[in-house]
mmCIF file of C-alpha atoms and ligand atoms in Angstrom:
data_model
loop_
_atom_site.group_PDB
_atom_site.id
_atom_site.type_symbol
_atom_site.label_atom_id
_atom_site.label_comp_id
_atom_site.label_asym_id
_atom_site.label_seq_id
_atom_site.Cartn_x
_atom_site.Cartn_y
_atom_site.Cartn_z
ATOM 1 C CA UNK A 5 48.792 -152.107 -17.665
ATOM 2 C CA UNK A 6 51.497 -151.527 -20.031
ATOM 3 C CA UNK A 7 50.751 -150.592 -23.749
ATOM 4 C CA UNK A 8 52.261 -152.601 -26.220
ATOM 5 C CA UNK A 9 49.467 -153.259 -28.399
ATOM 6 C CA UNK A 10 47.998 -151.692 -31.321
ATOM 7 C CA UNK A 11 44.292 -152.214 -30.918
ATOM 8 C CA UNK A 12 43.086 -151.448 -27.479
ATOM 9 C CA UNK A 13 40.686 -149.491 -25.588
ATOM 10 C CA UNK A 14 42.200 -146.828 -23.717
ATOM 11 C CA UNK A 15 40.128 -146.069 -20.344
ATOM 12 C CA UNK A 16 39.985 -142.263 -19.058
ATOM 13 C CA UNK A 17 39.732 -142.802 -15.057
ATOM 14 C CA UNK A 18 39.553 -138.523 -14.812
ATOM 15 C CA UNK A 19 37.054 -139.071 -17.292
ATOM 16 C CA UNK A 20 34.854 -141.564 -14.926
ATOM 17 C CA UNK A 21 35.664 -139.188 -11.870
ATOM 18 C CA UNK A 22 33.867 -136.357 -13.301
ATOM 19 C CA UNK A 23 31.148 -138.421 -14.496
ATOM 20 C CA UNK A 24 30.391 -139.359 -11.240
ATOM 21 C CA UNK A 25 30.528 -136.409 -9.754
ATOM 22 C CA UNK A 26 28.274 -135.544 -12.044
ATOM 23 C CA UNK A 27 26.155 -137.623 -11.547
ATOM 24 C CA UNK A 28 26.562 -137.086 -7.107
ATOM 25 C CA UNK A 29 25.576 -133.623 -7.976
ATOM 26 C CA UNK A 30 21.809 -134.921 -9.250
ATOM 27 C CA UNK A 31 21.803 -136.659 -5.478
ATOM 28 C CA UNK A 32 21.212 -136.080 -2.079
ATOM 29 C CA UNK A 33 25.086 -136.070 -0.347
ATOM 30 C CA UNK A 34 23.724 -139.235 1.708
ATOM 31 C CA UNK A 35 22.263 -141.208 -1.401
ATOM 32 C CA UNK A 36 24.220 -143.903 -1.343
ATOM 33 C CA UNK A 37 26.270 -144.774 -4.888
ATOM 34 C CA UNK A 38 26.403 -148.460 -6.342
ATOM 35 C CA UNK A 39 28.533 -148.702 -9.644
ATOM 36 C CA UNK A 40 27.866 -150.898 -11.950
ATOM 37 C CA UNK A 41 30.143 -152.864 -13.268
ATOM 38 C CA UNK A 42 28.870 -155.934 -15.111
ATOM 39 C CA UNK A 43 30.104 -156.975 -18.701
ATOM 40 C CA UNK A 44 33.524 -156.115 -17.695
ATOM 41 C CA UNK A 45 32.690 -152.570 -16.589
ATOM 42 C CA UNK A 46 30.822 -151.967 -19.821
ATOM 43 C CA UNK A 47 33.769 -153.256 -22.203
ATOM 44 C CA UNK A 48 36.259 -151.429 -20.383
ATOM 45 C CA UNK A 49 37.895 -153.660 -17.073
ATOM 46 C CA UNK A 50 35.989 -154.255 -14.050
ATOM 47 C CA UNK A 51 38.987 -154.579 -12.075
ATOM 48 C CA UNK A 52 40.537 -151.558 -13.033
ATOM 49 C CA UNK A 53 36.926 -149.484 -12.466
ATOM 50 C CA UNK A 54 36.235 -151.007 -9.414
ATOM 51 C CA UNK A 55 40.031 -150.693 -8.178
ATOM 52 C CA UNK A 56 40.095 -146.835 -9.238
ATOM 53 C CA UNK A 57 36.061 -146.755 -7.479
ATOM 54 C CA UNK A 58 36.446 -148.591 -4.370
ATOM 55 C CA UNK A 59 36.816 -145.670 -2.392
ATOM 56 C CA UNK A 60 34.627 -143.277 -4.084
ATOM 57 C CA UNK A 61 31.188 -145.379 -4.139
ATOM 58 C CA UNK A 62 29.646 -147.719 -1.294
ATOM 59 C CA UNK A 63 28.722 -150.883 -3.242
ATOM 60 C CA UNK A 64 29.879 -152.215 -6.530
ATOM 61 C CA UNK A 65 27.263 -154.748 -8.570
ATOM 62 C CA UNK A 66 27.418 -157.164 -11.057
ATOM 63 C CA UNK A 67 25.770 -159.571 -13.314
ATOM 64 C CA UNK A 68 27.152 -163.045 -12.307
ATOM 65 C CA UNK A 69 29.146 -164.699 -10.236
ATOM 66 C CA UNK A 70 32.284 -164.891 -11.846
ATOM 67 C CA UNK A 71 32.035 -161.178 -12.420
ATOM 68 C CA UNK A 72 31.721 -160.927 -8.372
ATOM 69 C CA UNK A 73 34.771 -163.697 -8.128
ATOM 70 C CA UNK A 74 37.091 -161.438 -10.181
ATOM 71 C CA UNK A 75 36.622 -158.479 -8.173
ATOM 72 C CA UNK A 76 37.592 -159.960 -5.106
ATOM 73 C CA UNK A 77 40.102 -161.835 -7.085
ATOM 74 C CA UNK A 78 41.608 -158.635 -7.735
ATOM 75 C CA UNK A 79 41.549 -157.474 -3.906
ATOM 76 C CA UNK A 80 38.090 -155.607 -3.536
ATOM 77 C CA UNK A 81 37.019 -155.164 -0.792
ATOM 78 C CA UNK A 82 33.656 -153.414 -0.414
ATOM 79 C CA UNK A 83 30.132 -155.103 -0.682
ATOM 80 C CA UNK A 84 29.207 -156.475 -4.607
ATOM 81 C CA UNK A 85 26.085 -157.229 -5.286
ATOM 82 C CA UNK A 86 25.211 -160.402 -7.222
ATOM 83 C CA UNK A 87 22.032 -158.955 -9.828
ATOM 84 C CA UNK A 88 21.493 -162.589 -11.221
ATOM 85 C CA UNK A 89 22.591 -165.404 -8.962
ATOM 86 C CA UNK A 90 21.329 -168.957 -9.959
ATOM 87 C CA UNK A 91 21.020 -171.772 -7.230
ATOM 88 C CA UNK A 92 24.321 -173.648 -8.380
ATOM 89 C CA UNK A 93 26.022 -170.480 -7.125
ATOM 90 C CA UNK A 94 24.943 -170.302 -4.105
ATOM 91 C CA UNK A 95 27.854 -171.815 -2.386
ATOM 92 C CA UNK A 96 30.619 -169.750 -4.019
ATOM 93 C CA UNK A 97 28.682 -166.324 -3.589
ATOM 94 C CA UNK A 98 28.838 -167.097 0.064
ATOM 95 C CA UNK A 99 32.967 -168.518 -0.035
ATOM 96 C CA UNK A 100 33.905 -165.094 -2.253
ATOM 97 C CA UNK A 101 31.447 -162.783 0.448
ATOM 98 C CA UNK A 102 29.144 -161.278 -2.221
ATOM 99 C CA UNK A 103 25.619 -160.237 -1.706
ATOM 100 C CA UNK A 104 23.204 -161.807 -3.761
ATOM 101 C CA UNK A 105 19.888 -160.236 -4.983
ATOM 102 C CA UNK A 106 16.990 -162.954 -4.563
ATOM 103 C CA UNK A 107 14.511 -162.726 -6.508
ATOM 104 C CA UNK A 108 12.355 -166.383 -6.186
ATOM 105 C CA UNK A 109 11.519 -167.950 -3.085
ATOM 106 C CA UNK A 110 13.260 -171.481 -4.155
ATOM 107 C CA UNK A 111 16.589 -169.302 -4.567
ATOM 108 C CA UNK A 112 15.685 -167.502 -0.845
ATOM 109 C CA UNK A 113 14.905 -170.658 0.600
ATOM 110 C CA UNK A 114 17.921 -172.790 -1.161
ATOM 111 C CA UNK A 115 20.077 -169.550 0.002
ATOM 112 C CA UNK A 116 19.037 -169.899 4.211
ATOM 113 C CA UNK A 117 19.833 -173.247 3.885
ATOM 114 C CA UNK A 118 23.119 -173.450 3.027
ATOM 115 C CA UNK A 119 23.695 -170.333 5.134
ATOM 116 C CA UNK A 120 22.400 -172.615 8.510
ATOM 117 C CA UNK A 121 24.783 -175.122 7.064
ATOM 118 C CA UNK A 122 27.777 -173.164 6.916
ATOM 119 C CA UNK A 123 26.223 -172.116 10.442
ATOM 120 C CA UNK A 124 26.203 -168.228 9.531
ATOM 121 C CA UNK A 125 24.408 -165.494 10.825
ATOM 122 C CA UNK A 126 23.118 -162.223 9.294
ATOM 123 C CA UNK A 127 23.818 -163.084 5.565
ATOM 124 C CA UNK A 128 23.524 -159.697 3.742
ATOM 125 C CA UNK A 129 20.973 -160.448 1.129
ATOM 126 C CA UNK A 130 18.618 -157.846 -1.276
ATOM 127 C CA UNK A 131 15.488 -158.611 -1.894
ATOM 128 C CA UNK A 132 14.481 -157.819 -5.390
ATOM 129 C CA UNK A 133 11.037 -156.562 -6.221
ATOM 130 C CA UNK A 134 9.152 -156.392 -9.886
ATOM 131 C CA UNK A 135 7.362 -153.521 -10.938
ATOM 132 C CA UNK A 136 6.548 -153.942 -14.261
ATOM 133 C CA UNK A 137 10.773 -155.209 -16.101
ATOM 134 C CA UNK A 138 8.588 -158.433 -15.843
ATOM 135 C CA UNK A 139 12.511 -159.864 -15.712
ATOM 136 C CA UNK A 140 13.345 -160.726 -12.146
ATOM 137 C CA UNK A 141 11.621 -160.057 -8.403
ATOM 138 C CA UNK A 142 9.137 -161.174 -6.237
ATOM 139 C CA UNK A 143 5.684 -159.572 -6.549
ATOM 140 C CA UNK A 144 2.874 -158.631 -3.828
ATOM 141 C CA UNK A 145 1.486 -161.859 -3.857
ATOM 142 C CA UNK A 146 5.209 -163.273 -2.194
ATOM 143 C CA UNK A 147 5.645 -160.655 0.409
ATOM 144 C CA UNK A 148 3.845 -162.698 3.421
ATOM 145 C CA UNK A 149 5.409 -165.523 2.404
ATOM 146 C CA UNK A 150 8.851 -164.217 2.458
ATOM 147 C CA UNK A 151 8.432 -161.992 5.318
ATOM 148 C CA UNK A 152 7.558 -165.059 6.930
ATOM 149 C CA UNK A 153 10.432 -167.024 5.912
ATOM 150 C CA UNK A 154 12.750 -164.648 6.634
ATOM 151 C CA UNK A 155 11.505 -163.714 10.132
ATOM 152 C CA UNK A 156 11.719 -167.563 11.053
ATOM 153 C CA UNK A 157 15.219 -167.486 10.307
ATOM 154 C CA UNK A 158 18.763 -165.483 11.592
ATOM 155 C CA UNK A 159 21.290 -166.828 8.619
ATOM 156 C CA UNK A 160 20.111 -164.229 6.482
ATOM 157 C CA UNK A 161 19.204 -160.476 7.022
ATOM 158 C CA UNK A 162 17.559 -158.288 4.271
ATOM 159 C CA UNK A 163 20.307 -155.753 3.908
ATOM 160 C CA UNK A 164 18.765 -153.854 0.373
ATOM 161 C CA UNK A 165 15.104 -154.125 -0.705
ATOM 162 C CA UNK A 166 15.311 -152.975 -4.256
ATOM 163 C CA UNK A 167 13.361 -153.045 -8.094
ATOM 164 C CA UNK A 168 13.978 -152.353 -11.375
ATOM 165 C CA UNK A 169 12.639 -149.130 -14.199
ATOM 166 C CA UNK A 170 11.506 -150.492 -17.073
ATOM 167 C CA UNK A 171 12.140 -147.324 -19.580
ATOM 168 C CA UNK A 172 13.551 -144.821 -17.150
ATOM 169 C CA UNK A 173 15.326 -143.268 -20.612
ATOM 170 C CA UNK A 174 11.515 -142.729 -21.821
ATOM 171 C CA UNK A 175 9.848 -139.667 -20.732
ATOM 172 C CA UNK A 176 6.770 -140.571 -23.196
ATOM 173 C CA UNK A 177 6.711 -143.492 -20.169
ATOM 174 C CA UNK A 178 6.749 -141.301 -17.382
ATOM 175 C CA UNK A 179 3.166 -142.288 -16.771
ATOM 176 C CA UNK A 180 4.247 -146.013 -16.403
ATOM 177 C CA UNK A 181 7.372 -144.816 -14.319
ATOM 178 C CA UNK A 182 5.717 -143.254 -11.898
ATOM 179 C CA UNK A 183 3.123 -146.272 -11.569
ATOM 180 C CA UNK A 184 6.669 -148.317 -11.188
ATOM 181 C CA UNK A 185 7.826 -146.421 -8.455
ATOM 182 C CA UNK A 186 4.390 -145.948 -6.671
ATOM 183 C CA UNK A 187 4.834 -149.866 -6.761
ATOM 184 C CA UNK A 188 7.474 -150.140 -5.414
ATOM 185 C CA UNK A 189 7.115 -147.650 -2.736
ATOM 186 C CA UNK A 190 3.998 -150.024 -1.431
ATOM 187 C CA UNK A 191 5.646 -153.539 -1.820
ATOM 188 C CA UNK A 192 8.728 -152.139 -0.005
ATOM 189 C CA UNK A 193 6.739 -150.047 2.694
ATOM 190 C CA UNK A 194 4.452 -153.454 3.249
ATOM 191 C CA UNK A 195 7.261 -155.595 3.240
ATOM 192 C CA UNK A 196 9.633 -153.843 5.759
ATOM 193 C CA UNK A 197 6.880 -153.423 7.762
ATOM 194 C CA UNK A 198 7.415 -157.318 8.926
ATOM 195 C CA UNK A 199 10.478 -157.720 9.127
ATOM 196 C CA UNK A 200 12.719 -156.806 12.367
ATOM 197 C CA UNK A 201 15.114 -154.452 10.613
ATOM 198 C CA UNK A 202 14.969 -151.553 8.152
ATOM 199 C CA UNK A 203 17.011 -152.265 4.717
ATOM 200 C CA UNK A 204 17.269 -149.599 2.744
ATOM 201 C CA UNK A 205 15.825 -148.817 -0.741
ATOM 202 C CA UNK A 206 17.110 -148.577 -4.771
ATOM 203 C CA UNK A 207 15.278 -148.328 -7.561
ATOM 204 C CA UNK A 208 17.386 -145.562 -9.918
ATOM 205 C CA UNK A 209 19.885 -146.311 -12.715
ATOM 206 C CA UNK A 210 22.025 -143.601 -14.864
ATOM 207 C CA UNK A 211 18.698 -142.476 -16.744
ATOM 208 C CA UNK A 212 16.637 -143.078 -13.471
ATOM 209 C CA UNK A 213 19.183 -140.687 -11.597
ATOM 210 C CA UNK A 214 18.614 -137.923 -14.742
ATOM 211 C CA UNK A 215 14.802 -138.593 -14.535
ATOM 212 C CA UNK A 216 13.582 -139.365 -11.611
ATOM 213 C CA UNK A 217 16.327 -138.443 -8.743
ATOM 214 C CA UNK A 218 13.364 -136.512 -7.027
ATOM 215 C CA UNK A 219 10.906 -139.228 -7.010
ATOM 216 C CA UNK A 220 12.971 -142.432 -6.089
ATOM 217 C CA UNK A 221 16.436 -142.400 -5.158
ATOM 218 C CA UNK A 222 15.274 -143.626 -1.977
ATOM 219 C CA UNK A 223 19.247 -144.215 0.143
ATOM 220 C CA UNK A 224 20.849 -145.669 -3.448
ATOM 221 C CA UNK A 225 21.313 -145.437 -6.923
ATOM 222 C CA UNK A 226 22.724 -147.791 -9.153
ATOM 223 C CA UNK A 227 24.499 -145.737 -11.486
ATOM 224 C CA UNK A 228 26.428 -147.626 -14.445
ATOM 225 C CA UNK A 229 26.272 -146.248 -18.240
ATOM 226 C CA UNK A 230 26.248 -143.281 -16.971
ATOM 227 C CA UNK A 231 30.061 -143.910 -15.319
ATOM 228 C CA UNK A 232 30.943 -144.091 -19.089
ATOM 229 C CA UNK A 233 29.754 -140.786 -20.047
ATOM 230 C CA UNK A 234 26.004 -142.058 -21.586
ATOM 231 C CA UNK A 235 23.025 -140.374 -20.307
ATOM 232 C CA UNK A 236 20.379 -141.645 -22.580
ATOM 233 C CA UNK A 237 20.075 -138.415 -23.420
ATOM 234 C CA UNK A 238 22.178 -135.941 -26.219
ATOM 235 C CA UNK A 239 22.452 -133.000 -23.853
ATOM 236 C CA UNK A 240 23.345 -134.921 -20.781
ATOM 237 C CA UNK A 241 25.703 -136.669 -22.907
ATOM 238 C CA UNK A 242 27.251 -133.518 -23.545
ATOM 239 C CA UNK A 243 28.026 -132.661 -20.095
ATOM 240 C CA UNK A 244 29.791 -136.010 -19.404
ATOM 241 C CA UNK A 245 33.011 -136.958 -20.413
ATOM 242 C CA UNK A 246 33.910 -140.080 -22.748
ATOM 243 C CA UNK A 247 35.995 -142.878 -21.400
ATOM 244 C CA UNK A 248 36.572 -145.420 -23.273
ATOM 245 C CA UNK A 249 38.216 -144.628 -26.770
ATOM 246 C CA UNK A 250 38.685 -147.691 -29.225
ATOM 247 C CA UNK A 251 42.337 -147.673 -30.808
ATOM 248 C CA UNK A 252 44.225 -149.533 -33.415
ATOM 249 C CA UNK A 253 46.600 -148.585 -36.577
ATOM 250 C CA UNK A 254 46.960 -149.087 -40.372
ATOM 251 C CA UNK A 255 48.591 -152.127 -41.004
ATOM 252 C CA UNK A 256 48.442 -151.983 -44.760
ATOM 253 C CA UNK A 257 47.374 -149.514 -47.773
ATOM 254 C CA UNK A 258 45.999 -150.338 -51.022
ATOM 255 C CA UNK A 259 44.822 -148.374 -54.426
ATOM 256 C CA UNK A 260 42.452 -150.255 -56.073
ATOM 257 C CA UNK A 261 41.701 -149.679 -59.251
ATOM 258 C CA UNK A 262 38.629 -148.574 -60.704
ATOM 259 C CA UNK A 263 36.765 -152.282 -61.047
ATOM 260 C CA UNK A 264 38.694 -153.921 -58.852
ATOM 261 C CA UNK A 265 36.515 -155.279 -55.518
ATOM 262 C CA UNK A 266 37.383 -155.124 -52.203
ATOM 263 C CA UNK A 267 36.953 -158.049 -49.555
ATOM 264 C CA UNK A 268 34.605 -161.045 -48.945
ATOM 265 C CA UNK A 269 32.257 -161.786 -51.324
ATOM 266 C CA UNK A 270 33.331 -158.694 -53.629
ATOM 267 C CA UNK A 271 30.936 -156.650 -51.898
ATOM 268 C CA UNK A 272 32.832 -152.902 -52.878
ATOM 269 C CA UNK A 273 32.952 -152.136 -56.511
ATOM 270 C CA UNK A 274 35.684 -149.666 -57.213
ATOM 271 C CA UNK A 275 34.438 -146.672 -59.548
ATOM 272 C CA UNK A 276 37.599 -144.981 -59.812
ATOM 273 C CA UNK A 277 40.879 -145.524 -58.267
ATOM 274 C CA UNK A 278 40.052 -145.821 -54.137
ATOM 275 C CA UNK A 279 42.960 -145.680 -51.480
ATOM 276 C CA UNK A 280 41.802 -148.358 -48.916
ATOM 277 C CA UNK A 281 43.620 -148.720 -45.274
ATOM 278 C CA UNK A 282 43.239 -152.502 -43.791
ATOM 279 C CA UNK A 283 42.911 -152.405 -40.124
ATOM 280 C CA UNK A 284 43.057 -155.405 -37.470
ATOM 281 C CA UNK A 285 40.313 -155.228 -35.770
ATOM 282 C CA UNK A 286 37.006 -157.035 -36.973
ATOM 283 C CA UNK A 287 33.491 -158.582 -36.589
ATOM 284 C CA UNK A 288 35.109 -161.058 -34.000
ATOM 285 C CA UNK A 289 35.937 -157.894 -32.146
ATOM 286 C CA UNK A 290 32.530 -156.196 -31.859
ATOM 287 C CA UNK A 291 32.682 -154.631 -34.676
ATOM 288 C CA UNK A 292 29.386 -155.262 -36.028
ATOM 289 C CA UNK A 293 29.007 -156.793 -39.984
ATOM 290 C CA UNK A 294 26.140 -154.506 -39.825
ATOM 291 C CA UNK A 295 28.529 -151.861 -40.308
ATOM 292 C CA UNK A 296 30.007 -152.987 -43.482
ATOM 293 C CA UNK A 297 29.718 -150.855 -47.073
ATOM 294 C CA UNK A 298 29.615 -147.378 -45.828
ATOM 295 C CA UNK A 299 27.436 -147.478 -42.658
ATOM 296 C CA UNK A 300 30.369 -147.944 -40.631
ATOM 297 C CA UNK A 301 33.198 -145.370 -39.898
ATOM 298 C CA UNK A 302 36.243 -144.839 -37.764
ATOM 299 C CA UNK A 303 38.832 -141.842 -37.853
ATOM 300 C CA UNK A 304 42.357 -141.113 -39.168
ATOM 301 C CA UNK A 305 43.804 -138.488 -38.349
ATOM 302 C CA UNK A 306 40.984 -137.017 -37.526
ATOM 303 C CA UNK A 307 38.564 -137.422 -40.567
ATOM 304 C CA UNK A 308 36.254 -139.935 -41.178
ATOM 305 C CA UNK A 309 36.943 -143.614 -43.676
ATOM 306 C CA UNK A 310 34.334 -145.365 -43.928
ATOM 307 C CA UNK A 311 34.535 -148.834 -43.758
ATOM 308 C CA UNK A 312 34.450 -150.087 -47.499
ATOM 309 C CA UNK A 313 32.963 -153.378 -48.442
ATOM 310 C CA UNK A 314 32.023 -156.432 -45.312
ATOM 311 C CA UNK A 315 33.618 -156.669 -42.228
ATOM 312 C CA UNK A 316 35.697 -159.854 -41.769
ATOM 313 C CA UNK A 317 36.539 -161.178 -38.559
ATOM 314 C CA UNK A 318 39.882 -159.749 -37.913
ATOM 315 C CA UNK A 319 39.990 -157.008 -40.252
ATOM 316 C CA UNK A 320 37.906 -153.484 -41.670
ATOM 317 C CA UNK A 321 39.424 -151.789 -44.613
ATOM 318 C CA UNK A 322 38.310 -148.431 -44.964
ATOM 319 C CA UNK A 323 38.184 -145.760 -47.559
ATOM 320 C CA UNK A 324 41.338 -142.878 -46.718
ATOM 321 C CA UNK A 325 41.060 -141.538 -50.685
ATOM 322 C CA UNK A 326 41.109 -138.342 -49.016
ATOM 323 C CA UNK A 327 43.073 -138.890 -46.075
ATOM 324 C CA UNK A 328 46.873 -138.312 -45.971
ATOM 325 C CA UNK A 329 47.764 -140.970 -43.844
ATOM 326 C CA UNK A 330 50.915 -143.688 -43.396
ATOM 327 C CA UNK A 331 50.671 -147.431 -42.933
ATOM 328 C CA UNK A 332 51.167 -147.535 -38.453
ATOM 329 C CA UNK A 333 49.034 -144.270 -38.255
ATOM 330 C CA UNK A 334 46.193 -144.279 -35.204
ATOM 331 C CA UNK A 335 42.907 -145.411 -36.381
ATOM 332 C CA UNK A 336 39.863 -144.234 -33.561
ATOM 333 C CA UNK A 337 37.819 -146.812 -34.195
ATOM 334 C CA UNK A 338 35.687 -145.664 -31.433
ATOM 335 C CA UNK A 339 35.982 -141.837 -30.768
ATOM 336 C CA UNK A 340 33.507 -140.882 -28.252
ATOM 337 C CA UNK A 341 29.812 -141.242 -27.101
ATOM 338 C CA UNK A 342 28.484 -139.649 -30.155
ATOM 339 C CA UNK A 343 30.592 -141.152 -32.686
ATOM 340 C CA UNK A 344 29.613 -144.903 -30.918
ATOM 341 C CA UNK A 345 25.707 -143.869 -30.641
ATOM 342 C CA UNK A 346 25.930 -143.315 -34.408
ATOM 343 C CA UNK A 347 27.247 -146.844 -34.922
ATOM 344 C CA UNK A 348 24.749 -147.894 -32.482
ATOM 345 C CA UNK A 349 22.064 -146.286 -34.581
ATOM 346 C CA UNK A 350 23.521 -147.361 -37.976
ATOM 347 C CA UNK A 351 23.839 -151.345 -36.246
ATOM 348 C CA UNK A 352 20.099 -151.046 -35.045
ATOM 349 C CA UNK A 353 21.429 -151.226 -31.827
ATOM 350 C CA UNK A 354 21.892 -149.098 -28.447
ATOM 351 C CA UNK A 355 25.565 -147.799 -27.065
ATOM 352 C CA UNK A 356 25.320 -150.387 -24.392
ATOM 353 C CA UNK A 357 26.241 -152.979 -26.755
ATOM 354 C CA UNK A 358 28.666 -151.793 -28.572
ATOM 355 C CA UNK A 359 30.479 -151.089 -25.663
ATOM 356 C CA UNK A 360 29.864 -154.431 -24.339
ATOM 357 C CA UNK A 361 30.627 -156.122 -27.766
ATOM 358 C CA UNK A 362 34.045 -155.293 -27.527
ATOM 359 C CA UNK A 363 35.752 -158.726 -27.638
ATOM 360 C CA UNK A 364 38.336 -159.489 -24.386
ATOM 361 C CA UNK A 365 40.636 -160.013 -27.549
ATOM 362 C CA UNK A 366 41.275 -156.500 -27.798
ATOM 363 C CA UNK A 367 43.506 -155.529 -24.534
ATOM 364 C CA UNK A 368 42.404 -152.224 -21.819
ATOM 365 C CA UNK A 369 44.933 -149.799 -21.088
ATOM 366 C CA UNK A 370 44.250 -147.260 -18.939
ATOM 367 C CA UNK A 371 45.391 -143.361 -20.330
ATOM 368 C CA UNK A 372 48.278 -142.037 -19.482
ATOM 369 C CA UNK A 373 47.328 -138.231 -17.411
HETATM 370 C C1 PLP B 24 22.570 -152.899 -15.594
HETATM 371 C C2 PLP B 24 21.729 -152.499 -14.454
HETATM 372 C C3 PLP B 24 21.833 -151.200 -13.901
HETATM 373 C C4 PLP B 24 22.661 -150.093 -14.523
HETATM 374 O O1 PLP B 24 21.964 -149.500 -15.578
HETATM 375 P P1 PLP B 24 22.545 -148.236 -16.377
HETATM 376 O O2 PLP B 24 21.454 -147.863 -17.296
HETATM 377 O O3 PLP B 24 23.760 -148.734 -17.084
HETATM 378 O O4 PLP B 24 22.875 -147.207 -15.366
HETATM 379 C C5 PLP B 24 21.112 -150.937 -12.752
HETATM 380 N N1 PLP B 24 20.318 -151.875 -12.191
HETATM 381 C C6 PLP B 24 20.182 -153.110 -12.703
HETATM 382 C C7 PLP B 24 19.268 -154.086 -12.036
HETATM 383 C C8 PLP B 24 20.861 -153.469 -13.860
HETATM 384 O O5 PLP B 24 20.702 -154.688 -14.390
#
């Protein structure tokens, strides 16, 4: 990917090696690794992640299908699982050889059927599980019922039984967590039992890993945030590394005068005399309007402006009064980990979308070593 854009987020690939090592090191050597890589690998690329991963980790997984066609659009090769496959899919997730999760018995049943169509045998699928998400999964009540279905049939085989923390960040939930996985250890245990092969288990994500490696990593993890140097956590943050850095430049500098206003709706009221840098990147971008009028802040040469009046769609200007700083200077927009939680926190949101927000507008380069 060649750089010849001004806004764009630069992607660390040492940066997500370390991170997973870092993450190995919590892990058994034969826990198995699954990277996430939904939401265009967090807001960074998929393809690049998963090109740069394939190797390193045994599955990849994503949201939906097209997620799963673009990886093997892009020449991977390993096994991608499919977290949220809907019954019009069915027939593609089979032509692109990705592994859906099942997680109803209509989509199970729908999915054998079109398998003995297509006259295939051994269809990996993963059974999903719910242990208290209350999002997606079967629950005890399905297991003879499935079992049964599944043992009647050779199209499919149950390659992954799996499930699903519902605040594996929390530690003031560990009492629920443990419940969770004390769930799923039964549903799993009772369903294996019938069928005619042994899938393995997964239950862990990046705070899962940090929390609860001991209790239920089972033979995988799905590790994803965590790839991008999050833990959930400020010290385990620490120890990671970031990877995905948010860049752009000044495109044009103002003094306003004290009185004068500053973008839509007049919202910034000049005191005294302000110096104000316009950059292009805006609300349509992912950069929240919730940062507007001082909440927000990115850095030039490496002090903080704060964003100064709304954001608009394409554009932030930000206060650089005490900045010494040209028109085509670098503007972070997005430094690190702790410089996005604080937007998070100031947006009422979590890092996960920020990241995520970050409109395919903006282009992904990958750093130069
Ligand atoms: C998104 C997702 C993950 C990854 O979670 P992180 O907190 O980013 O590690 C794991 N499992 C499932 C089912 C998910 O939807």
């Amino acid at each position: 990917m060649e750089n010849n854009h001004v806004t764009f987020v630069e992607i660390d690939l040492k940066a997500i090696d370390f991170n997973l090592n870092f993450f190995k090191s919590k892990l058994n050597p034969k826990t198995k690794i699954l990277a996430v890589v939904k939401a265009f690998g967090y807001g960074s690329s998929s393809v690049e992640i998963a090109k740069h991963l394939e190797h390193k980790v045994n599955y990849f997984a994503v949201a939906y299908l097209d997620e799963g066609i673009a990886l093997r659009k892009a020449g991977i090769k390993i096994p991608i699982l499919v977290l949220h496959p809907l019954k019009v899919n069915i027939e593609k997730i089979i032509a692109y050889n990705l592994e859906p999760s099942i997680y109803s018995t209509k989509i199970l049943k729908a999915f054998i059927d079109k398998a003995k169509e297509l006259n295939i045998e051994n269809y990996p699928i993963h059974i999903k599980f719910n242990t208290g998400l209350n999002r997606l999964g079967f629950s005890e009540k399905n297991i003879i019922e499935i079992a049964k279905i599944i043992s009647e049939q050779t199209a499919v085989k149950v390659t992954s039984v799996f499930s699903h923390i519902a605040a594996s960040e929390d530690l003031n939930e560990r009492k629920f967590t443990i419940q969770q996985i004390k769930n799923f250890k039964e549903l799993s245990n009772k369903f294996i039992s019938l069928l005619s092969n042994t899938p393995f288990r997964h239950m862990l994500n990046t705070s899962g890993i940090i929390n609860y490696a001991k209790e239920a990593q089972f033979e995988m993890v799905r590790l994803g945030i965590g790839l991008h140097g999050f833990g959930n956590e400020h010290n385990i943050t620490a120890e990671l590394k970031n990877v995905n850095t948010l860049k752009s430049i000044i495109s044009q500098i103002h003094i306003i005068e004290k009185g004068e206003t500053v973008g839509y709706n007049r919202a910034f009221k000049a005191a005294t005399t302000v110096k104000t840098a316009t950059i292009p990147i805006g609300h349509a971008d992912g950069i929240s309007r919730q940062l507007s009028n001082g909440k927000g802040f990115v850095y030039i040469n490496n002090k903080k402006a704060v964003i100064i009046g709304n954001v608009c769609m394409d554009m932030i200007m930000v206060n650089i009064s005490n900045i010494d700083c040209e028109e085509g200077d670098e503007v972070i927009v997005y430094k690190d980990q702790f410089h996005i939680e604080e937007l998070a926190k100031a947006s009422n949101t979590i890092s996960y979308e920020i990241l995520t927000a970050i409109s395919q507008r903006i282009k992904r380069v990958l750093k130069k070593s």
